[in-house]
């Protein structure tokens, strides 16, 4: 009588991520860690939604097909659209702002985002899930940061309550619920601190590179005991034209990045809501206003002061669970070299 052999997957559980991604349905089926990831993701999204609803936010579903390329600065995917062309949305920001102009004062969306960037890092993808928020009648950008830190603390607390033990057992990560407020530091202060420690000694970088972000996070953790840090007042040269400029220094924007354990998980800002200023700032960038007509029309007849943020869901899960890549934090990853399965 033949001896039955135990079935084995066509890859090793310790194989590099691409092999497991090729057989993702089997990967998720046989690895409890993969299934736990999606349970955590579900709870985390539930926590963010619950906080947003409690704050009177309206959940919106914005188009992912656009007639013109959006102005965020990232590359866009162009595709045929009947007898013309269309673009995949890089961000729902302009649509969120349209909702603000329409009188929907607090808006959020959890949905797909597309970036045609040929990046092969552990944190980039060509399609990912974005968590986007827009808030009207803000006093300043601080209101946006305050909303985000409280939303994150609420959602992480829910994850810790439901899955904390399983996360520690499976991933070896003790999930700490962050206290609010998170530390804040201006980009200039952060760069000055890091350059004193040997980072970018020539002073050539306007933005923090991954090395600088990790060094800053380590420094802030040591000094404040906090894993999160907001980096604020970024230079206009590394921000979109629609970010409001600082009244004290027009070379700076009222914007921020949020780092968690040294990885940028969020970019946000107070938007420029004054029509004439938007026209001026677009001209400063050498941007024609014709492709922006629909967007600019939202401000032509008045729009309240507002600001918002965009967060990468897979990046948050990657940091939360101590994963090596967003590929591990996504059900079916999409990158420059992956369109299957």
mmCIF file of C-alpha atoms in Angstrom:
data_model
loop_
_atom_site.group_PDB
_atom_site.id
_atom_site.type_symbol
_atom_site.label_atom_id
_atom_site.label_comp_id
_atom_site.label_asym_id
_atom_site.label_seq_id
_atom_site.Cartn_x
_atom_site.Cartn_y
_atom_site.Cartn_z
ATOM 1 C CA UNK A 1 0.000 0.000 0.000
ATOM 2 C CA UNK A 2 1.428 3.361 -0.971
ATOM 3 C CA UNK A 3 2.326 5.734 1.818
ATOM 4 C CA UNK A 4 0.498 9.067 1.653
ATOM 5 C CA UNK A 5 2.791 12.040 1.375
ATOM 6 C CA UNK A 6 2.120 15.311 3.130
ATOM 7 C CA UNK A 7 1.252 18.112 0.688
ATOM 8 C CA UNK A 8 3.771 20.930 0.534
ATOM 9 C CA UNK A 9 3.328 24.375 -0.991
ATOM 10 C CA UNK A 10 5.378 25.173 -4.122
ATOM 11 C CA UNK A 11 7.493 27.569 -2.079
ATOM 12 C CA UNK A 12 9.152 27.636 1.300
ATOM 13 C CA UNK A 13 7.516 29.684 4.095
ATOM 14 C CA UNK A 14 10.883 31.371 4.484
ATOM 15 C CA UNK A 15 11.201 32.122 0.759
ATOM 16 C CA UNK A 16 11.587 35.718 -0.403
ATOM 17 C CA UNK A 17 8.411 37.729 -0.736
ATOM 18 C CA UNK A 18 8.086 37.437 -4.558
ATOM 19 C CA UNK A 19 7.696 33.650 -4.344
ATOM 20 C CA UNK A 20 4.947 33.907 -1.791
ATOM 21 C CA UNK A 21 3.299 36.713 -3.753
ATOM 22 C CA UNK A 22 3.141 34.424 -6.813
ATOM 23 C CA UNK A 23 1.077 31.986 -4.745
ATOM 24 C CA UNK A 24 -0.675 34.495 -2.527
ATOM 25 C CA UNK A 25 -3.892 32.502 -2.079
ATOM 26 C CA UNK A 26 -1.884 29.580 -0.703
ATOM 27 C CA UNK A 27 0.314 31.914 1.303
ATOM 28 C CA UNK A 28 -2.699 33.367 3.117
ATOM 29 C CA UNK A 29 -4.347 29.932 3.463
ATOM 30 C CA UNK A 30 -1.497 28.248 5.302
ATOM 31 C CA UNK A 31 0.105 31.145 7.208
ATOM 32 C CA UNK A 32 -1.839 32.328 10.282
ATOM 33 C CA UNK A 33 0.321 35.485 10.311
ATOM 34 C CA UNK A 34 -1.052 36.513 6.926
ATOM 35 C CA UNK A 35 -4.646 36.046 8.060
ATOM 36 C CA UNK A 36 -3.963 37.956 11.277
ATOM 37 C CA UNK A 37 -2.708 40.858 9.158
ATOM 38 C CA UNK A 38 -6.113 41.249 7.522
ATOM 39 C CA UNK A 39 -7.931 40.952 10.837
ATOM 40 C CA UNK A 40 -5.739 43.769 12.161
ATOM 41 C CA UNK A 41 -6.352 45.806 9.014
ATOM 42 C CA UNK A 42 -10.114 45.393 9.394
ATOM 43 C CA UNK A 43 -10.054 46.483 13.040
ATOM 44 C CA UNK A 44 -7.739 49.408 12.310
ATOM 45 C CA UNK A 45 -10.011 50.708 9.558
ATOM 46 C CA UNK A 46 -13.023 50.229 11.825
ATOM 47 C CA UNK A 47 -11.312 52.301 14.506
ATOM 48 C CA UNK A 48 -10.474 55.127 12.127
ATOM 49 C CA UNK A 49 -13.993 55.167 10.714
ATOM 50 C CA UNK A 50 -15.515 55.164 14.195
ATOM 51 C CA UNK A 51 -13.438 58.181 15.211
ATOM 52 C CA UNK A 52 -14.215 60.030 11.969
ATOM 53 C CA UNK A 53 -17.942 59.371 12.384
ATOM 54 C CA UNK A 54 -17.837 60.566 15.988
ATOM 55 C CA UNK A 55 -16.293 63.808 14.765
ATOM 56 C CA UNK A 56 -19.156 64.385 12.338
ATOM 57 C CA UNK A 57 -17.278 63.330 9.196
ATOM 58 C CA UNK A 58 -18.948 62.211 5.986
ATOM 59 C CA UNK A 59 -17.483 59.248 4.115
ATOM 60 C CA UNK A 60 -17.147 59.968 0.395
ATOM 61 C CA UNK A 61 -16.300 57.867 -2.666
ATOM 62 C CA UNK A 62 -14.452 59.943 -5.228
ATOM 63 C CA UNK A 63 -13.681 59.114 -8.885
ATOM 64 C CA UNK A 64 -10.508 57.270 -9.774
ATOM 65 C CA UNK A 65 -10.710 58.287 -13.447
ATOM 66 C CA UNK A 66 -9.735 61.874 -14.228
ATOM 67 C CA UNK A 67 -9.794 63.893 -17.433
ATOM 68 C CA UNK A 68 -6.581 65.724 -16.570
ATOM 69 C CA UNK A 69 -3.526 64.763 -14.560
ATOM 70 C CA UNK A 70 -3.746 65.935 -10.955
ATOM 71 C CA UNK A 71 -1.220 68.428 -9.652
ATOM 72 C CA UNK A 72 0.442 66.496 -6.839
ATOM 73 C CA UNK A 73 3.752 66.179 -8.696
ATOM 74 C CA UNK A 74 3.877 62.377 -8.846
ATOM 75 C CA UNK A 75 3.754 60.515 -12.142
ATOM 76 C CA UNK A 76 0.319 59.455 -13.375
ATOM 77 C CA UNK A 77 -1.006 56.471 -15.291
ATOM 78 C CA UNK A 78 -2.497 57.444 -18.644
ATOM 79 C CA UNK A 79 -5.010 55.165 -20.303
ATOM 80 C CA UNK A 80 -7.296 55.120 -23.297
ATOM 81 C CA UNK A 81 -10.825 56.310 -22.600
ATOM 82 C CA UNK A 82 -13.097 55.776 -25.604
ATOM 83 C CA UNK A 83 -11.829 58.326 -28.149
ATOM 84 C CA UNK A 84 -9.734 60.319 -25.678
ATOM 85 C CA UNK A 85 -7.420 59.796 -22.714
ATOM 86 C CA UNK A 86 -7.934 59.548 -18.972
ATOM 87 C CA UNK A 87 -5.679 59.370 -15.933
ATOM 88 C CA UNK A 88 -5.830 57.292 -12.778
ATOM 89 C CA UNK A 89 -6.198 59.473 -9.703
ATOM 90 C CA UNK A 90 -3.050 59.999 -7.663
ATOM 91 C CA UNK A 91 -5.053 61.333 -4.754
ATOM 92 C CA UNK A 92 -8.657 62.236 -3.889
ATOM 93 C CA UNK A 93 -7.487 65.593 -2.561
ATOM 94 C CA UNK A 94 -9.073 67.817 -5.214
ATOM 95 C CA UNK A 95 -12.367 65.953 -4.912
ATOM 96 C CA UNK A 96 -12.284 66.245 -1.119
ATOM 97 C CA UNK A 97 -11.766 69.974 -1.497
ATOM 98 C CA UNK A 98 -14.707 70.109 -3.898
ATOM 99 C CA UNK A 99 -16.830 68.523 -1.171
ATOM 100 C CA UNK A 100 -15.585 71.151 1.290
ATOM 101 C CA UNK A 101 -16.591 73.899 -1.156
ATOM 102 C CA UNK A 102 -19.984 72.168 -1.488
ATOM 103 C CA UNK A 103 -20.597 72.559 2.240
ATOM 104 C CA UNK A 104 -19.619 69.067 3.463
ATOM 105 C CA UNK A 105 -17.438 70.239 6.329
ATOM 106 C CA UNK A 106 -15.610 67.038 7.288
ATOM 107 C CA UNK A 107 -14.774 64.460 4.655
ATOM 108 C CA UNK A 108 -12.867 61.193 4.678
ATOM 109 C CA UNK A 109 -12.269 58.332 2.275
ATOM 110 C CA UNK A 110 -10.513 54.962 2.391
ATOM 111 C CA UNK A 111 -9.866 53.880 -1.171
ATOM 112 C CA UNK A 112 -7.384 53.110 -3.976
ATOM 113 C CA UNK A 113 -4.620 55.499 -5.029
ATOM 114 C CA UNK A 114 -2.396 55.134 -8.100
ATOM 115 C CA UNK A 115 1.195 56.344 -8.527
ATOM 116 C CA UNK A 116 3.186 55.664 -11.718
ATOM 117 C CA UNK A 117 6.508 55.851 -9.920
ATOM 118 C CA UNK A 118 9.216 53.342 -10.933
ATOM 119 C CA UNK A 119 10.215 52.817 -7.301
ATOM 120 C CA UNK A 120 11.356 49.437 -5.999
ATOM 121 C CA UNK A 121 11.704 50.260 -2.308
ATOM 122 C CA UNK A 122 10.084 48.412 0.580
ATOM 123 C CA UNK A 123 7.580 51.239 1.067
ATOM 124 C CA UNK A 124 6.384 52.091 -2.476
ATOM 125 C CA UNK A 125 3.607 50.626 -4.619
ATOM 126 C CA UNK A 126 1.896 51.655 -7.843
ATOM 127 C CA UNK A 127 -1.550 50.988 -6.361
ATOM 128 C CA UNK A 128 -2.282 51.247 -2.662
ATOM 129 C CA UNK A 129 -5.068 52.032 -0.229
ATOM 130 C CA UNK A 130 -5.104 55.616 0.962
ATOM 131 C CA UNK A 131 -6.775 57.046 4.048
ATOM 132 C CA UNK A 132 -7.717 60.638 3.253
ATOM 133 C CA UNK A 133 -9.270 63.316 5.435
ATOM 134 C CA UNK A 134 -10.288 66.921 4.754
ATOM 135 C CA UNK A 135 -11.526 69.337 7.429
ATOM 136 C CA UNK A 136 -13.246 72.706 6.935
ATOM 137 C CA UNK A 137 -13.256 75.755 9.196
ATOM 138 C CA UNK A 138 -9.876 74.984 10.721
ATOM 139 C CA UNK A 139 -7.960 77.636 12.633
ATOM 140 C CA UNK A 140 -4.605 76.389 11.340
ATOM 141 C CA UNK A 141 -2.781 73.230 10.317
ATOM 142 C CA UNK A 142 -2.580 72.223 13.973
ATOM 143 C CA UNK A 143 -6.263 71.254 13.791
ATOM 144 C CA UNK A 144 -5.458 68.697 11.097
ATOM 145 C CA UNK A 145 -2.584 67.183 13.074
ATOM 146 C CA UNK A 146 -4.735 67.030 16.180
ATOM 147 C CA UNK A 147 -7.464 65.161 14.273
ATOM 148 C CA UNK A 148 -4.982 62.651 12.900
ATOM 149 C CA UNK A 149 -3.168 61.874 16.128
ATOM 150 C CA UNK A 150 -6.434 61.293 17.966
ATOM 151 C CA UNK A 151 -7.794 59.147 15.136
ATOM 152 C CA UNK A 152 -4.644 57.029 15.136
ATOM 153 C CA UNK A 153 -4.598 56.664 18.912
ATOM 154 C CA UNK A 154 -8.255 55.592 18.870
ATOM 155 C CA UNK A 155 -7.716 53.025 16.098
ATOM 156 C CA UNK A 156 -4.489 51.617 17.538
ATOM 157 C CA UNK A 157 -6.144 51.236 20.943
ATOM 158 C CA UNK A 158 -8.887 49.162 19.330
ATOM 159 C CA UNK A 159 -6.299 46.979 17.557
ATOM 160 C CA UNK A 160 -4.374 46.505 20.799
ATOM 161 C CA UNK A 161 -7.535 45.528 22.669
ATOM 162 C CA UNK A 162 -8.636 42.928 20.115
ATOM 163 C CA UNK A 163 -5.351 41.646 18.711
ATOM 164 C CA UNK A 164 -2.535 42.798 21.009
ATOM 165 C CA UNK A 165 -1.723 39.337 22.388
ATOM 166 C CA UNK A 166 -1.879 37.700 18.951
ATOM 167 C CA UNK A 167 0.347 40.395 17.442
ATOM 168 C CA UNK A 168 2.958 39.892 20.135
ATOM 169 C CA UNK A 169 2.830 36.109 19.811
ATOM 170 C CA UNK A 170 2.864 36.072 15.997
ATOM 171 C CA UNK A 171 4.992 39.058 15.053
ATOM 172 C CA UNK A 172 6.956 39.606 18.256
ATOM 173 C CA UNK A 173 5.722 43.198 18.465
ATOM 174 C CA UNK A 174 4.319 44.730 21.631
ATOM 175 C CA UNK A 175 1.814 47.230 20.293
ATOM 176 C CA UNK A 176 1.881 50.419 22.356
ATOM 177 C CA UNK A 177 -1.073 52.787 22.273
ATOM 178 C CA UNK A 178 0.402 56.253 21.657
ATOM 179 C CA UNK A 179 -0.295 59.144 23.956
ATOM 180 C CA UNK A 180 -1.423 62.435 22.469
ATOM 181 C CA UNK A 181 -0.281 64.965 21.519
ATOM 182 C CA UNK A 182 2.503 63.598 19.330
ATOM 183 C CA UNK A 183 5.789 65.550 19.327
ATOM 184 C CA UNK A 184 6.169 68.310 16.713
ATOM 185 C CA UNK A 185 9.371 69.597 15.158
ATOM 186 C CA UNK A 186 9.862 71.930 12.206
ATOM 187 C CA UNK A 187 11.742 70.698 9.167
ATOM 188 C CA UNK A 188 14.438 73.327 9.771
ATOM 189 C CA UNK A 189 14.878 72.241 13.399
ATOM 190 C CA UNK A 190 14.996 68.574 12.397
ATOM 191 C CA UNK A 191 17.602 69.187 9.706
ATOM 192 C CA UNK A 192 19.731 71.312 12.004
ATOM 193 C CA UNK A 193 19.639 68.599 14.674
ATOM 194 C CA UNK A 194 20.530 65.857 12.211
ATOM 195 C CA UNK A 195 23.317 67.806 10.517
ATOM 196 C CA UNK A 196 24.912 68.340 13.904
ATOM 197 C CA UNK A 197 25.056 64.532 14.098
ATOM 198 C CA UNK A 198 26.625 64.191 10.652
ATOM 199 C CA UNK A 199 23.622 63.801 8.342
ATOM 200 C CA UNK A 200 23.798 65.801 5.074
ATOM 201 C CA UNK A 201 26.858 67.804 6.150
ATOM 202 C CA UNK A 202 26.809 69.863 2.940
ATOM 203 C CA UNK A 203 23.258 71.044 3.622
ATOM 204 C CA UNK A 204 22.096 70.084 0.140
ATOM 205 C CA UNK A 205 18.843 68.305 0.997
ATOM 206 C CA UNK A 206 15.527 70.120 1.313
ATOM 207 C CA UNK A 207 13.671 67.042 2.511
ATOM 208 C CA UNK A 208 14.468 64.187 4.865
ATOM 209 C CA UNK A 209 15.683 61.065 3.094
ATOM 210 C CA UNK A 210 14.960 57.624 4.629
ATOM 211 C CA UNK A 211 18.227 57.721 6.565
ATOM 212 C CA UNK A 212 17.394 61.146 7.980
ATOM 213 C CA UNK A 213 13.855 60.096 8.883
ATOM 214 C CA UNK A 214 15.122 57.055 10.783
ATOM 215 C CA UNK A 215 17.761 59.112 12.582
ATOM 216 C CA UNK A 216 15.196 61.733 13.565
ATOM 217 C CA UNK A 217 12.794 59.098 14.874
ATOM 218 C CA UNK A 218 15.535 57.493 16.944
ATOM 219 C CA UNK A 219 16.502 60.876 18.384
ATOM 220 C CA UNK A 220 12.889 61.803 19.210
ATOM 221 C CA UNK A 221 12.230 58.397 20.781
ATOM 222 C CA UNK A 222 15.255 58.862 23.021
ATOM 223 C CA UNK A 223 14.287 62.415 23.992
ATOM 224 C CA UNK A 224 10.493 62.108 24.223
ATOM 225 C CA UNK A 225 9.786 58.376 24.500
ATOM 226 C CA UNK A 226 7.400 58.714 21.555
ATOM 227 C CA UNK A 227 7.396 56.595 18.373
ATOM 228 C CA UNK A 228 5.520 59.254 16.377
ATOM 229 C CA UNK A 229 6.712 62.697 15.317
ATOM 230 C CA UNK A 230 5.199 65.408 13.131
ATOM 231 C CA UNK A 231 7.725 67.228 10.925
ATOM 232 C CA UNK A 232 6.184 70.599 10.074
ATOM 233 C CA UNK A 233 6.741 73.718 7.924
ATOM 234 C CA UNK A 234 8.226 72.045 4.875
ATOM 235 C CA UNK A 235 9.804 74.247 2.141
ATOM 236 C CA UNK A 236 7.597 75.287 -0.771
ATOM 237 C CA UNK A 237 9.966 73.582 -3.214
ATOM 238 C CA UNK A 238 8.977 70.111 -2.008
ATOM 239 C CA UNK A 239 5.254 70.777 -1.627
ATOM 240 C CA UNK A 240 2.371 71.154 -4.123
ATOM 241 C CA UNK A 241 1.308 74.629 -5.220
ATOM 242 C CA UNK A 242 -1.962 74.352 -3.273
ATOM 243 C CA UNK A 243 -0.368 74.174 0.184
ATOM 244 C CA UNK A 244 -0.799 77.390 2.128
ATOM 245 C CA UNK A 245 2.398 79.348 2.640
ATOM 246 C CA UNK A 246 3.495 80.543 6.027
ATOM 247 C CA UNK A 247 2.633 84.201 6.689
ATOM 248 C CA UNK A 248 5.936 84.517 8.553
ATOM 249 C CA UNK A 249 8.067 82.983 5.800
ATOM 250 C CA UNK A 250 6.656 82.547 2.268
ATOM 251 C CA UNK A 251 9.402 80.026 1.580
ATOM 252 C CA UNK A 252 7.693 77.593 3.962
ATOM 253 C CA UNK A 253 4.338 75.841 3.819
ATOM 254 C CA UNK A 254 1.852 75.103 6.576
ATOM 255 C CA UNK A 255 2.329 71.401 6.019
ATOM 256 C CA UNK A 256 3.565 68.285 7.783
ATOM 257 C CA UNK A 257 4.775 64.726 7.450
ATOM 258 C CA UNK A 258 4.017 62.172 10.151
ATOM 259 C CA UNK A 259 6.740 59.634 10.900
ATOM 260 C CA UNK A 260 6.128 56.408 12.806
ATOM 261 C CA UNK A 261 9.329 54.644 13.853
ATOM 262 C CA UNK A 262 11.170 56.521 11.127
ATOM 263 C CA UNK A 263 8.804 55.808 8.227
ATOM 264 C CA UNK A 264 6.690 58.550 6.677
ATOM 265 C CA UNK A 265 3.082 57.376 6.860
ATOM 266 C CA UNK A 266 1.238 60.649 6.223
ATOM 267 C CA UNK A 267 1.534 63.935 4.386
ATOM 268 C CA UNK A 268 -0.839 66.767 5.240
ATOM 269 C CA UNK A 269 -1.292 70.522 5.088
ATOM 270 C CA UNK A 270 -3.521 73.504 5.404
ATOM 271 C CA UNK A 271 -4.714 74.175 1.856
ATOM 272 C CA UNK A 272 -4.722 77.573 0.232
ATOM 273 C CA UNK A 273 -8.424 78.434 -0.037
ATOM 274 C CA UNK A 274 -8.136 81.946 -1.517
ATOM 275 C CA UNK A 275 -8.664 81.984 -5.266
ATOM 276 C CA UNK A 276 -6.240 84.800 -6.050
ATOM 277 C CA UNK A 277 -3.480 83.212 -3.970
ATOM 278 C CA UNK A 278 -3.950 79.881 -5.735
ATOM 279 C CA UNK A 279 -3.587 81.600 -9.106
ATOM 280 C CA UNK A 280 -0.407 83.306 -7.898
ATOM 281 C CA UNK A 281 1.079 80.104 -6.492
ATOM 282 C CA UNK A 282 0.315 78.154 -9.658
ATOM 283 C CA UNK A 283 2.011 80.909 -11.691
ATOM 284 C CA UNK A 284 5.046 80.766 -9.390
ATOM 285 C CA UNK A 285 5.393 77.094 -10.345
ATOM 286 C CA UNK A 286 4.997 77.839 -14.036
ATOM 287 C CA UNK A 287 1.713 75.937 -14.093
ATOM 288 C CA UNK A 288 -0.964 76.810 -16.610
ATOM 289 C CA UNK A 289 -4.415 77.224 -15.114
ATOM 290 C CA UNK A 290 -6.436 75.650 -17.959
ATOM 291 C CA UNK A 291 -5.978 72.039 -16.707
ATOM 292 C CA UNK A 292 -6.844 73.276 -13.196
ATOM 293 C CA UNK A 293 -10.043 75.061 -14.174
ATOM 294 C CA UNK A 294 -12.469 72.635 -12.499
ATOM 295 C CA UNK A 295 -10.384 72.659 -9.332
ATOM 296 C CA UNK A 296 -9.977 76.426 -9.232
ATOM 297 C CA UNK A 297 -13.694 76.982 -9.812
ATOM 298 C CA UNK A 298 -14.291 75.487 -6.347
ATOM 299 C CA UNK A 299 -12.612 78.565 -4.851
ATOM 300 C CA UNK A 300 -13.936 81.220 -7.213
ATOM 301 C CA UNK A 301 -16.989 82.032 -5.100
ATOM 302 C CA UNK A 302 -15.504 81.455 -1.662
ATOM 303 C CA UNK A 303 -14.354 78.405 0.242
ATOM 304 C CA UNK A 304 -13.793 77.995 3.999
ATOM 305 C CA UNK A 305 -10.302 77.595 5.475
ATOM 306 C CA UNK A 306 -9.515 73.884 5.348
ATOM 307 C CA UNK A 307 -6.778 71.291 5.465
ATOM 308 C CA UNK A 308 -6.307 67.590 5.123
ATOM 309 C CA UNK A 309 -4.058 64.583 5.027
ATOM 310 C CA UNK A 310 -3.313 61.434 3.086
ATOM 311 C CA UNK A 311 -2.093 58.266 4.823
ATOM 312 C CA UNK A 312 -0.799 55.020 3.312
ATOM 313 C CA UNK A 313 -2.629 52.102 4.937
ATOM 314 C CA UNK A 314 -0.027 49.475 4.015
ATOM 315 C CA UNK A 315 2.766 51.609 5.458
ATOM 316 C CA UNK A 316 0.906 51.875 8.754
ATOM 317 C CA UNK A 317 0.388 48.107 8.899
ATOM 318 C CA UNK A 318 4.022 47.519 7.942
ATOM 319 C CA UNK A 319 5.230 49.567 10.906
ATOM 320 C CA UNK A 320 2.559 48.326 13.290
ATOM 321 C CA UNK A 321 3.437 44.653 12.731
ATOM 322 C CA UNK A 322 7.167 45.049 12.164
ATOM 323 C CA UNK A 323 7.020 43.813 8.557
ATOM 324 C CA UNK A 324 9.863 44.222 6.093
ATOM 325 C CA UNK A 325 7.832 45.592 3.195
ATOM 326 C CA UNK A 326 4.436 46.899 2.155
ATOM 327 C CA UNK A 327 4.302 43.804 -0.048
ATOM 328 C CA UNK A 328 3.685 41.843 3.134
ATOM 329 C CA UNK A 329 0.985 44.298 4.237
ATOM 330 C CA UNK A 330 -1.088 44.061 1.049
ATOM 331 C CA UNK A 331 -3.310 41.243 -0.145
ATOM 332 C CA UNK A 332 -2.270 41.479 -3.821
ATOM 333 C CA UNK A 333 0.646 43.854 -4.259
ATOM 334 C CA UNK A 334 1.028 46.037 -7.340
ATOM 335 C CA UNK A 335 4.425 47.447 -8.276
ATOM 336 C CA UNK A 336 6.423 48.274 -11.419
ATOM 337 C CA UNK A 337 7.161 44.577 -11.992
ATOM 338 C CA UNK A 338 3.995 43.008 -10.595
ATOM 339 C CA UNK A 339 0.529 42.922 -12.125
ATOM 340 C CA UNK A 340 -0.261 39.329 -11.162
ATOM 341 C CA UNK A 341 -1.901 37.359 -9.719
#
